[in-house]
């Protein structure tokens, strides 16, 4: 028993003797097996023959944790490991931690947990998994930790108690939950969309909201259901794919322009933005213009997977062909532009050689837009059999160099500020939206080439781009590349699927203060750290965002649908990467 200035040794209820109190002020008392320890700011003492023996002296000591033949010592500037009997240093002071000032330690199931005034973390094979912010904690200031018999961790803060539960699950179970939640909360006229919260995290206050790129996000969802049907034969997946395809078809009919796909549509008067929204010829609806390349590549990918896996009858095949035929005819008839209601090209719907070849070869838009157009023309030719699409494709490749543009190596892309389009500097930073559009385009290119020589070239293009994307460990890039060229980083693909967090809320997240992250020099790709954090530690993002971003201030006001996970999951099943 130890208290203010006094200590005594007892066995059961019998007092054995009084003990001297250690000379320096004791912060905490510990027991490990049959040994007693006293921790002060500058020393660790153990009881030997009823007297205190110093086994370690240091500075700013804060806490201890015992494991087999090891004593972990927390300090205000890192931690070290010593022998609990002799004090011999087994691991020198380690400072490169998510937070270096340690409040408390817990060793459980051979893992060491660290609590701090800015969250908690655990050691995993020399690395650290960080639990911080509202995603995990009611309060970042952790003052005590405990574990239960099931391995769950309880973190006490001045304002409440947090529990980190480790619940066994499977990828299939997580997939089912995400798919079910999409049907409950994220569907809008067949489109899959993000939801906004009226009250943070409260689904009873959630509202599905329009986003400029809902067509692209729905592409990922529709694609997932197409691969699901191809893998399992579940009729419900086929039905879901057709339901969303109907929304894509309606993009062409809700506006009065021939072959021009609306960006999206909504009930009359719901959205008051008059710049992009226009009244439909149907008096009950409005439609949105300014359609961009993001939506365009979505149309191509959707038509491809519908043609590959869903459309079986002649009338079904014709629906897919008519959809692409209308869009590609609009593009050709309008000098390779998307022409909006004002008679002008949209900001990004541009595939005209004058626009495409105005960029230097080291600006990705030249390569990407060339790939977009050739993919669309190849697809349209395959679906419709109309010779104009093939002849136009070869004209663009032979006369205007579009094939050469497609073959430009990605490693030659560089930062540039001399190309400005509509007030935006092109090439000032790496565009992750372009990565998303590129890999979806490669799939379309590779499925409908005019000959085997082109097919081999497209395989090289996908592999070349994938090689520089490897650090991002993106499961979708890995699987699209695998389906095209046969190349895959299996470990990072499994890691992506296994580590994907099913909590899809956008939380405020902070990692930039972490000392355990190995920074790399500033670079065009905007890769900040040597290795990528797990999705549960970093901001919740889509495929079109830099996954190496460390911080965000989202504040749990919205939630993603999870289509980012569903497409790679079902592709992995279809390609037999997982069972």
Coordinates of C-alpha atoms in Angstrom, one line a residue:
X1 CA 0.0 0.0 0.0
X2 CA 1.3 3.4 -0.9
X3 CA 0.0 6.9 -0.2
X4 CA 1.1 10.4 0.6
X5 CA 4.6 10.0 2.1
X6 CA 4.0 6.5 3.4
X7 CA 4.2 2.9 2.2
X8 CA 3.9 -0.6 3.6
X9 CA 4.1 -4.1 2.5
X10 CA 1.2 -6.5 3.1
X11 CA 0.4 -10.2 2.3
X12 CA -3.3 -10.8 2.3
X13 CA -4.4 -8.8 5.4
X14 CA -1.3 -9.1 7.3
X15 CA 1.2 -6.3 7.4
X16 CA 4.8 -7.4 6.8
X17 CA 6.6 -4.1 7.3
X18 CA 6.7 -0.4 6.7
X19 CA 8.6 0.7 3.7
X20 CA 10.7 3.8 3.0
X21 CA 9.2 6.1 0.5
X22 CA 11.5 6.7 -2.6
X23 CA 13.4 9.9 -2.3
X24 CA 12.1 11.6 -5.5
X25 CA 8.4 12.3 -5.9
X26 CA 6.6 9.2 -7.1
X27 CA 4.2 9.6 -10.1
X28 CA 2.9 6.1 -10.3
X29 CA 3.2 2.7 -8.6
X30 CA 3.2 -0.6 -10.6
X31 CA 3.1 -4.3 -9.9
X32 CA 4.5 -6.9 -12.4
X33 CA 4.2 -10.5 -11.2
X34 CA 5.9 -10.5 -7.8
X35 CA 7.8 -7.2 -8.3
X36 CA 6.9 -3.7 -7.2
X37 CA 8.0 -0.5 -9.1
X38 CA 7.9 3.2 -8.3
X39 CA 8.1 5.6 -11.2
X40 CA 9.2 9.2 -10.8
X41 CA 10.0 11.8 -13.5
X42 CA 13.6 10.8 -13.5
X43 CA 13.9 7.2 -12.3
X44 CA 12.4 3.8 -12.1
X45 CA 12.9 1.9 -8.8
X46 CA 12.0 -1.7 -7.9
X47 CA 11.6 -3.2 -4.4
X48 CA 14.5 -5.5 -3.5
X49 CA 14.6 -7.0 0.1
X50 CA 12.2 -4.3 1.3
X51 CA 14.2 -1.4 0.0
X52 CA 14.0 0.6 -3.2
X53 CA 16.7 0.0 -5.9
X54 CA 17.1 2.3 -8.9
X55 CA 17.2 0.3 -12.1
X56 CA 16.9 3.2 -14.6
X57 CA 17.5 7.0 -14.6
X58 CA 16.2 9.3 -17.3
X59 CA 14.3 12.5 -18.0
X60 CA 10.6 13.3 -18.2
X61 CA 9.4 9.8 -17.6
X62 CA 5.6 9.4 -17.6
X63 CA 4.4 5.8 -17.6
X64 CA 5.3 2.1 -17.7
X65 CA 3.9 -1.0 -19.3
X66 CA 5.1 -4.6 -18.8
X67 CA 5.3 -7.5 -21.2
X68 CA 7.4 -10.7 -21.2
X69 CA 10.9 -9.8 -20.1
X70 CA 10.3 -6.2 -21.3
X71 CA 9.5 -2.9 -19.6
X72 CA 8.2 -0.2 -22.0
X73 CA 8.9 3.3 -20.6
X74 CA 6.9 6.3 -21.8
X75 CA 8.3 9.8 -21.7
X76 CA 7.3 13.3 -22.8
X77 CA 9.5 12.8 -25.8
X78 CA 9.1 9.2 -27.0
X79 CA 9.5 5.7 -25.4
X80 CA 12.2 3.1 -24.8
X81 CA 12.3 -0.5 -23.7
X82 CA 14.4 -1.9 -20.9
X83 CA 14.9 -5.1 -19.0
X84 CA 12.5 -5.0 -16.0
X85 CA 15.0 -6.5 -13.6
X86 CA 18.3 -5.0 -14.6
X87 CA 17.3 -1.8 -16.4
X88 CA 19.4 -2.7 -19.4
X89 CA 18.3 -0.8 -22.5
X90 CA 16.8 -3.1 -25.0
X91 CA 15.5 -0.4 -27.4
X92 CA 16.9 3.1 -27.2
X93 CA 14.5 6.1 -27.0
X94 CA 12.3 6.3 -30.0
X95 CA 10.9 9.7 -30.8
X96 CA 9.5 9.2 -34.4
X97 CA 5.9 8.7 -33.3
X98 CA 2.5 10.0 -34.2
X99 CA 2.7 12.0 -31.0
X100 CA 5.9 11.9 -28.9
X101 CA 4.5 12.9 -25.5
X102 CA 3.1 9.7 -24.0
X103 CA 0.4 9.9 -21.3
X104 CA -0.1 6.2 -20.7
X105 CA 0.9 2.7 -22.1
X106 CA -1.0 -0.5 -22.4
X107 CA 0.4 -3.9 -23.6
X108 CA -2.3 -6.3 -24.7
X109 CA -2.1 -9.3 -27.1
X110 CA 1.5 -8.5 -27.8
X111 CA 0.7 -5.0 -29.0
X112 CA 1.6 -1.8 -27.3
X113 CA -0.9 1.0 -27.1
X114 CA 0.1 4.6 -26.5
X115 CA -2.3 7.3 -25.2
X116 CA -1.5 11.0 -25.6
X117 CA -3.2 14.4 -25.4
X118 CA -3.8 14.2 -29.1
X119 CA -5.2 10.7 -29.7
X120 CA -3.9 7.2 -29.3
X121 CA -1.9 4.8 -31.4
X122 CA -0.6 1.3 -31.4
X123 CA 2.6 -0.3 -32.6
X124 CA 2.3 -2.7 -35.6
X125 CA 5.5 -4.3 -36.8
X126 CA 7.5 -1.2 -36.3
X127 CA 4.8 1.1 -37.7
X128 CA 2.0 2.9 -35.9
X129 CA -1.7 3.0 -36.5
X130 CA -3.1 6.3 -35.3
X131 CA -6.6 6.8 -33.7
X132 CA -7.5 10.5 -33.6
X133 CA -10.5 12.8 -34.1
X134 CA -14.2 12.2 -34.2
X135 CA -14.0 9.1 -36.4
X136 CA -12.5 7.3 -33.3
X137 CA -12.7 9.4 -30.2
X138 CA -15.1 11.6 -28.2
X139 CA -12.0 13.6 -27.1
X140 CA -8.4 13.4 -28.2
X141 CA -7.0 13.9 -24.7
X142 CA -6.6 10.3 -23.5
X143 CA -5.9 10.0 -19.8
X144 CA -6.4 6.2 -19.2
X145 CA -6.7 2.9 -21.2
X146 CA -8.0 -0.5 -20.5
X147 CA -8.7 -3.7 -22.6
X148 CA -11.4 -6.2 -22.1
X149 CA -11.2 -10.0 -22.6
X150 CA -12.4 -9.7 -26.2
X151 CA -9.6 -7.4 -27.1
X152 CA -11.5 -4.2 -27.3
X153 CA -9.8 -1.0 -26.1
X154 CA -11.4 1.6 -23.9
X155 CA -10.0 5.1 -23.9
X156 CA -10.9 7.5 -21.1
X157 CA -11.0 11.2 -21.7
X158 CA -12.1 14.1 -19.4
X159 CA -15.3 14.3 -21.4
X160 CA -16.2 10.7 -22.1
X161 CA -15.2 7.1 -22.9
X162 CA -14.3 5.8 -26.3
X163 CA -14.3 2.1 -27.4
X164 CA -12.3 0.8 -30.2
X165 CA -14.0 -2.6 -31.0
X166 CA -12.3 -5.3 -33.0
X167 CA -15.2 -7.2 -34.7
X168 CA -14.5 -10.1 -37.0
X169 CA -16.0 -9.6 -40.5
X170 CA -15.4 -10.4 -44.1
X171 CA -15.0 -8.4 -47.3
X172 CA -18.3 -9.9 -48.5
X173 CA -20.1 -8.8 -45.3
X174 CA -18.7 -5.3 -45.7
X175 CA -19.7 -5.3 -49.4
X176 CA -23.3 -6.3 -48.5
X177 CA -23.6 -3.5 -46.0
X178 CA -22.3 -0.8 -48.4
X179 CA -24.6 -2.1 -51.1
X180 CA -27.6 -2.1 -48.8
X181 CA -26.8 1.4 -47.5
X182 CA -26.6 2.7 -51.1
X183 CA -30.1 1.5 -51.8
X184 CA -31.4 3.0 -48.5
X185 CA -29.6 6.4 -48.5
X186 CA -27.7 7.2 -51.7
X187 CA -30.0 6.7 -54.7
X188 CA -31.3 9.7 -56.6
X189 CA -33.3 8.9 -59.7
X190 CA -30.9 6.0 -60.4
X191 CA -27.8 8.1 -59.7
X192 CA -25.6 7.2 -56.7
X193 CA -24.7 10.3 -54.8
X194 CA -23.1 11.6 -51.6
X195 CA -25.4 12.6 -48.7
X196 CA -25.3 15.7 -46.5
X197 CA -26.1 15.7 -42.8
X198 CA -28.3 18.3 -41.2
X199 CA -26.8 17.2 -37.9
X200 CA -23.3 15.6 -38.1
X201 CA -23.6 11.8 -38.4
X202 CA -27.3 11.7 -38.0
X203 CA -28.9 9.7 -40.8
X204 CA -32.4 10.9 -39.9
X205 CA -31.2 14.4 -41.1
X206 CA -29.4 13.1 -44.2
X207 CA -30.3 14.3 -47.7
X208 CA -29.1 13.0 -51.1
X209 CA -27.5 15.9 -52.9
X210 CA -26.6 16.7 -56.5
X211 CA -22.9 16.7 -57.4
X212 CA -21.3 17.7 -60.7
X213 CA -19.8 14.3 -61.1
X214 CA -22.7 12.0 -60.0
X215 CA -22.6 10.5 -63.4
X216 CA -19.0 9.4 -62.8
X217 CA -19.7 8.1 -59.3
X218 CA -22.7 6.2 -60.6
X219 CA -20.4 4.7 -63.3
X220 CA -18.4 3.0 -60.5
X221 CA -21.6 1.7 -58.9
X222 CA -23.1 0.5 -62.1
X223 CA -19.8 -1.1 -63.0
X224 CA -19.7 -2.9 -59.7
X225 CA -23.1 -4.4 -60.2
X226 CA -22.2 -5.5 -63.7
X227 CA -19.1 -7.3 -62.4
X228 CA -21.2 -8.7 -59.6
X229 CA -23.7 -10.1 -62.1
X230 CA -20.9 -11.5 -64.2
X231 CA -19.4 -13.2 -61.1
X232 CA -22.5 -14.4 -59.2
X233 CA -25.3 -14.4 -61.7
X234 CA -27.5 -12.6 -59.2
X235 CA -30.5 -11.2 -61.0
X236 CA -30.8 -8.3 -58.5
X237 CA -27.4 -7.0 -59.6
X238 CA -28.6 -7.0 -63.2
X239 CA -31.7 -5.1 -62.3
X240 CA -29.7 -2.5 -60.4
X241 CA -27.4 -2.0 -63.4
X242 CA -30.4 -1.5 -65.7
X243 CA -32.0 1.0 -63.3
X244 CA -28.9 3.2 -63.3
X245 CA -28.4 2.8 -67.0
X246 CA -31.9 4.2 -67.4
X247 CA -30.7 7.4 -65.6
X248 CA -27.9 7.6 -68.1
X249 CA -30.3 7.2 -71.0
X250 CA -32.5 10.0 -69.6
X251 CA -29.5 12.4 -69.7
X252 CA -30.0 12.5 -73.5
X253 CA -33.8 13.1 -73.4
X254 CA -34.3 15.5 -70.6
X255 CA -32.8 18.3 -72.7
X256 CA -33.7 19.5 -76.2
X257 CA -30.2 19.2 -77.7
X258 CA -29.5 16.3 -80.1
X259 CA -27.1 13.8 -78.6
X260 CA -25.9 16.1 -75.9
X261 CA -25.9 14.4 -72.5
X262 CA -27.0 16.5 -69.6
X263 CA -24.6 16.5 -66.6
X264 CA -27.6 15.5 -64.4
X265 CA -31.3 16.4 -63.8
X266 CA -33.6 17.3 -60.9
X267 CA -37.2 18.1 -60.2
X268 CA -38.3 21.6 -61.3
X269 CA -37.2 24.3 -59.0
X270 CA -35.3 22.2 -56.5
X271 CA -31.9 23.7 -57.4
X272 CA -31.8 27.5 -57.9
X273 CA -28.3 27.7 -59.6
X274 CA -29.3 29.4 -62.9
X275 CA -25.8 29.4 -64.4
X276 CA -25.7 25.6 -65.0
X277 CA -29.3 24.6 -64.6
X278 CA -31.8 25.0 -67.4
X279 CA -35.5 24.1 -67.8
X280 CA -36.3 20.9 -69.6
X281 CA -38.9 20.6 -72.4
X282 CA -40.6 18.4 -69.8
X283 CA -42.2 21.1 -67.5
X284 CA -41.6 19.0 -64.4
X285 CA -37.9 18.8 -64.7
X286 CA -34.7 20.9 -64.9
X287 CA -31.4 19.7 -66.3
X288 CA -27.8 20.7 -65.8
X289 CA -25.4 21.5 -68.7
X290 CA -21.6 22.1 -68.7
X291 CA -21.0 18.3 -69.1
X292 CA -17.4 17.5 -68.9
X293 CA -14.9 14.7 -69.8
X294 CA -15.5 13.1 -66.4
X295 CA -19.0 12.3 -67.4
X296 CA -18.0 11.4 -70.9
X297 CA -15.6 8.6 -69.8
X298 CA -18.3 7.4 -67.4
X299 CA -20.6 6.9 -70.4
X300 CA -18.0 4.9 -72.3
X301 CA -17.2 2.7 -69.3
X302 CA -20.9 2.1 -68.5
X303 CA -21.6 1.2 -72.1
X304 CA -18.7 -1.2 -72.1
X305 CA -19.6 -3.2 -69.0
X306 CA -23.3 -3.2 -70.0
X307 CA -22.3 -4.6 -73.4
X308 CA -19.8 -7.1 -71.8
X309 CA -22.0 -8.4 -69.0
X310 CA -25.6 -7.2 -68.9
X311 CA -27.1 -6.7 -72.3
X312 CA -27.9 -10.2 -73.7
X313 CA -30.8 -9.8 -76.2
X314 CA -30.7 -7.9 -79.5
X315 CA -33.0 -5.1 -78.1
X316 CA -30.8 -4.7 -75.0
X317 CA -27.7 -4.5 -77.2
X318 CA -29.4 -1.9 -79.3
X319 CA -30.1 0.3 -76.3
X320 CA -26.4 0.4 -75.4
X321 CA -25.5 1.1 -79.0
X322 CA -28.1 3.8 -79.4
X323 CA -26.8 5.5 -76.3
X324 CA -23.2 5.7 -77.4
X325 CA -24.2 6.4 -81.1
X326 CA -26.1 9.5 -80.1
X327 CA -23.2 10.9 -78.0
X328 CA -20.4 10.2 -80.4
X329 CA -22.5 11.5 -83.4
X330 CA -23.0 14.8 -81.4
X331 CA -19.2 15.0 -80.9
X332 CA -18.3 14.4 -84.5
X333 CA -21.1 16.7 -85.9
X334 CA -19.9 19.4 -83.6
X335 CA -16.3 19.4 -84.6
X336 CA -15.3 17.2 -81.6
X337 CA -16.8 19.3 -78.9
X338 CA -19.7 19.0 -76.4
X339 CA -21.9 22.0 -77.5
X340 CA -24.1 23.3 -74.7
X341 CA -27.4 25.2 -75.0
X342 CA -25.6 28.5 -75.6
X343 CA -24.0 27.1 -78.8
X344 CA -20.5 27.0 -77.2
X345 CA -18.3 24.2 -76.2
X346 CA -18.5 23.2 -72.5
X347 CA -15.4 24.0 -70.4
X348 CA -13.9 20.5 -70.6
X349 CA -15.9 18.7 -73.3
X350 CA -13.2 19.2 -75.9
X351 CA -11.5 16.7 -78.2
X352 CA -10.8 18.9 -81.2
X353 CA -7.2 18.6 -82.5
X354 CA -6.8 22.4 -82.2
X355 CA -7.5 22.1 -78.5
X356 CA -5.8 18.8 -77.8
X357 CA -2.6 19.4 -79.7
X358 CA -2.2 22.9 -78.3
X359 CA -0.8 21.3 -75.1
X360 CA 2.8 20.2 -74.9
X361 CA 3.5 16.5 -74.8
X362 CA 4.4 16.8 -71.1
X363 CA 0.8 18.1 -70.3
X364 CA -1.4 15.1 -69.5
X365 CA -4.5 16.6 -71.2
X366 CA -3.0 16.0 -74.6
X367 CA -2.6 12.3 -73.9
X368 CA -5.9 11.9 -71.9
X369 CA -8.2 13.6 -74.4
X370 CA -6.7 11.7 -77.3
X371 CA -7.3 8.4 -75.4
X372 CA -10.9 9.6 -74.6
X373 CA -11.8 10.2 -78.2
X374 CA -10.2 7.1 -79.7
X375 CA -11.9 4.9 -77.0
X376 CA -15.3 6.4 -77.8
X377 CA -14.8 6.0 -81.6
X378 CA -13.7 2.4 -81.2
X379 CA -16.6 1.6 -78.9
X380 CA -19.1 3.2 -81.2
X381 CA -17.8 1.3 -84.1
X382 CA -17.9 -2.0 -82.3
X383 CA -21.5 -1.4 -81.0
X384 CA -23.0 0.1 -84.2
X385 CA -20.9 -1.2 -87.0
X386 CA -21.0 2.3 -88.6
X387 CA -17.9 2.8 -90.7
X388 CA -17.7 6.5 -89.9
X389 CA -16.5 5.8 -86.4
X390 CA -13.6 3.7 -87.7
X391 CA -12.6 6.1 -90.4
X392 CA -12.8 9.0 -88.0
X393 CA -10.6 7.2 -85.4
X394 CA -7.9 6.4 -88.0
X395 CA -8.0 10.0 -89.2
X396 CA -7.4 11.3 -85.7
X397 CA -4.7 8.8 -85.1
X398 CA -2.9 9.2 -88.5
X399 CA -3.5 12.8 -89.4
X400 CA -3.6 14.4 -86.0
X401 CA -1.3 12.1 -84.0
X402 CA -3.8 10.9 -81.4
X403 CA -2.2 7.5 -81.2
X404 CA 1.2 9.0 -80.7
X405 CA -0.4 11.2 -78.0
X406 CA -1.8 8.2 -76.2
X407 CA 1.7 6.5 -76.2
X408 CA 3.4 9.4 -74.5
X409 CA 5.0 7.9 -71.3
X410 CA 3.5 9.1 -68.1
X411 CA 6.9 9.6 -66.5
X412 CA 7.5 12.5 -69.0
X413 CA 4.6 14.6 -67.5
X414 CA 5.9 17.6 -65.6
X415 CA 4.7 20.7 -63.8
X416 CA 4.0 23.6 -66.1
X417 CA 2.3 27.0 -65.8
X418 CA 2.4 28.2 -69.4
X419 CA -0.8 26.5 -70.5
X420 CA -4.0 28.2 -69.3
X421 CA -7.6 27.1 -70.2
X422 CA -10.6 29.1 -69.1
X423 CA -8.6 30.8 -66.4
X424 CA -7.2 27.6 -65.0
X425 CA -3.5 26.7 -65.2
X426 CA -3.1 23.3 -66.8
X427 CA -0.3 21.2 -65.4
X428 CA 0.3 23.3 -62.2
X429 CA -0.3 20.2 -60.1
X430 CA -0.9 16.5 -60.7
X431 CA -4.6 15.9 -61.5
X432 CA -5.9 12.8 -59.8
X433 CA -9.2 13.1 -61.7
X434 CA -7.1 12.5 -64.8
X435 CA -5.8 9.3 -63.3
X436 CA -9.4 8.1 -62.7
X437 CA -10.4 9.0 -66.2
X438 CA -7.3 7.4 -67.7
X439 CA -7.7 4.0 -66.1
X440 CA -11.4 3.8 -67.0
X441 CA -10.5 4.8 -70.5
X442 CA -7.8 2.1 -70.8
X443 CA -10.3 -0.5 -70.1
X444 CA -12.5 0.7 -72.9
X445 CA -9.6 1.1 -75.3
X446 CA -8.4 -2.4 -74.6
X447 CA -11.8 -4.1 -75.0
X448 CA -12.6 -2.7 -78.5
X449 CA -9.3 -2.3 -80.5
X450 CA -9.4 -2.4 -84.2
X451 CA -6.5 -4.9 -84.3
X452 CA -4.1 -6.8 -82.1
X453 CA -1.3 -4.3 -82.7
X454 CA -3.4 -1.6 -81.1
X455 CA -4.4 -3.9 -78.3
X456 CA -0.7 -4.5 -77.4
X457 CA -0.1 -0.8 -77.4
X458 CA -3.0 -0.2 -75.1
X459 CA -1.6 -2.9 -72.7
X460 CA 1.6 -1.0 -72.6
X461 CA -0.2 2.3 -72.0
X462 CA -2.0 0.9 -69.0
X463 CA 1.1 -0.7 -67.6
X464 CA 3.2 2.5 -68.1
X465 CA 0.7 4.6 -66.2
X466 CA 0.2 2.0 -63.4
X467 CA 3.9 1.8 -62.8
X468 CA 4.0 5.4 -61.4
X469 CA 0.8 4.9 -59.5
X470 CA 2.0 2.0 -57.5
X471 CA 2.7 4.0 -54.3
X472 CA -1.0 4.9 -54.1
X473 CA -2.0 1.3 -53.6
X474 CA -5.3 2.0 -55.4
X475 CA -7.2 -1.2 -55.7
X476 CA -9.1 0.0 -58.8
X477 CA -6.0 1.0 -60.7
X478 CA -4.4 -2.3 -59.8
X479 CA -7.4 -4.3 -61.0
X480 CA -8.1 -2.4 -64.2
X481 CA -4.5 -2.8 -65.1
X482 CA -4.6 -6.5 -64.3
X483 CA -7.7 -7.0 -66.5
X484 CA -5.8 -5.2 -69.3
X485 CA -2.2 -6.2 -69.1
X486 CA -2.0 -9.0 -66.5
X487 CA 0.2 -6.9 -64.2
X488 CA -0.9 -6.6 -60.6
X489 CA 0.5 -5.7 -57.2
X490 CA -1.4 -8.4 -55.3
X491 CA -0.3 -7.3 -51.8
X492 CA -1.4 -3.7 -52.2
X493 CA -4.7 -4.8 -53.8
X494 CA -5.5 -7.0 -50.9
X495 CA -4.4 -4.3 -48.5
X496 CA -6.7 -1.8 -50.2
X497 CA -9.7 -4.0 -49.8
X498 CA -8.9 -5.2 -46.3
X499 CA -8.1 -1.8 -45.0
X500 CA -11.0 0.1 -46.6
X501 CA -13.0 1.6 -43.8
X502 CA -16.8 0.9 -43.9
X503 CA -17.3 4.2 -42.0
X504 CA -17.9 6.4 -45.0
X505 CA -18.5 9.7 -43.1
X506 CA -16.1 12.5 -44.0
X507 CA -14.4 13.4 -40.7
X508 CA -12.0 16.2 -39.9
X509 CA -8.6 14.5 -39.9
X510 CA -5.1 15.5 -38.8
X511 CA -1.8 13.8 -39.6
X512 CA 0.6 16.5 -40.6
X513 CA 2.0 16.8 -37.1
X514 CA 3.1 13.1 -37.0
X515 CA 6.8 12.4 -36.6
X516 CA 6.6 8.8 -37.6
X517 CA 5.8 9.5 -41.2
X518 CA 8.8 9.6 -43.6
X519 CA 8.4 12.7 -45.7
X520 CA 9.8 12.8 -49.2
X521 CA 11.0 15.8 -51.2
X522 CA 8.3 18.0 -52.9
X523 CA 7.3 16.5 -56.2
X524 CA 4.9 16.9 -59.1
X525 CA 2.8 13.9 -58.0
X526 CA 2.2 15.5 -54.6
X527 CA 3.2 12.4 -52.8
X528 CA 4.0 13.7 -49.3
X529 CA 5.1 10.6 -47.4
X530 CA 7.0 7.5 -48.4
X531 CA 4.2 5.2 -47.5
X532 CA 0.4 5.5 -47.7
X533 CA -1.7 5.6 -44.5
X534 CA -4.6 3.3 -44.0
X535 CA -8.0 4.7 -45.0
X536 CA -9.1 4.8 -41.3
X537 CA -6.3 7.2 -40.6
X538 CA -6.5 9.6 -43.5
X539 CA -9.3 11.7 -45.0
X540 CA -12.2 9.8 -46.6
X541 CA -11.8 10.5 -50.4
X542 CA -12.7 9.3 -53.8
X543 CA -10.4 7.9 -56.5
X544 CA -10.0 11.4 -58.0
X545 CA -8.2 12.9 -54.9
X546 CA -4.6 12.7 -53.7
X547 CA -4.6 9.8 -51.2
X548 CA -1.4 11.2 -49.6
X549 CA -3.3 14.2 -48.3
X550 CA -2.8 14.2 -44.5
X551 CA -5.3 16.7 -43.2
X552 CA -8.9 17.8 -43.9
X553 CA -11.6 19.8 -42.1
X554 CA -14.7 18.0 -43.3
X555 CA -16.4 18.0 -39.9
X556 CA -18.6 15.0 -40.5
X557 CA -21.2 16.9 -42.6
X558 CA -21.4 14.4 -45.4
X559 CA -21.0 10.7 -46.3
X560 CA -19.7 8.9 -49.4
X561 CA -21.7 6.1 -50.9
X562 CA -18.9 3.5 -51.1
X563 CA -18.9 2.9 -54.8
X564 CA -15.2 3.6 -54.6
X565 CA -14.9 0.2 -52.8
X566 CA -17.6 -1.8 -54.6
X567 CA -16.1 -1.6 -58.1
X568 CA -12.6 -2.9 -57.1
X569 CA -14.2 -5.5 -54.8
X570 CA -16.4 -7.0 -57.6
X571 CA -13.6 -6.7 -60.1
X572 CA -11.4 -8.6 -57.8
X573 CA -14.0 -11.3 -57.5
X574 CA -14.6 -11.4 -61.3
X575 CA -10.8 -11.6 -62.0
X576 CA -10.4 -14.3 -59.3
X577 CA -8.0 -12.2 -57.3
X578 CA -10.1 -13.0 -54.3
X579 CA -12.8 -15.6 -53.7

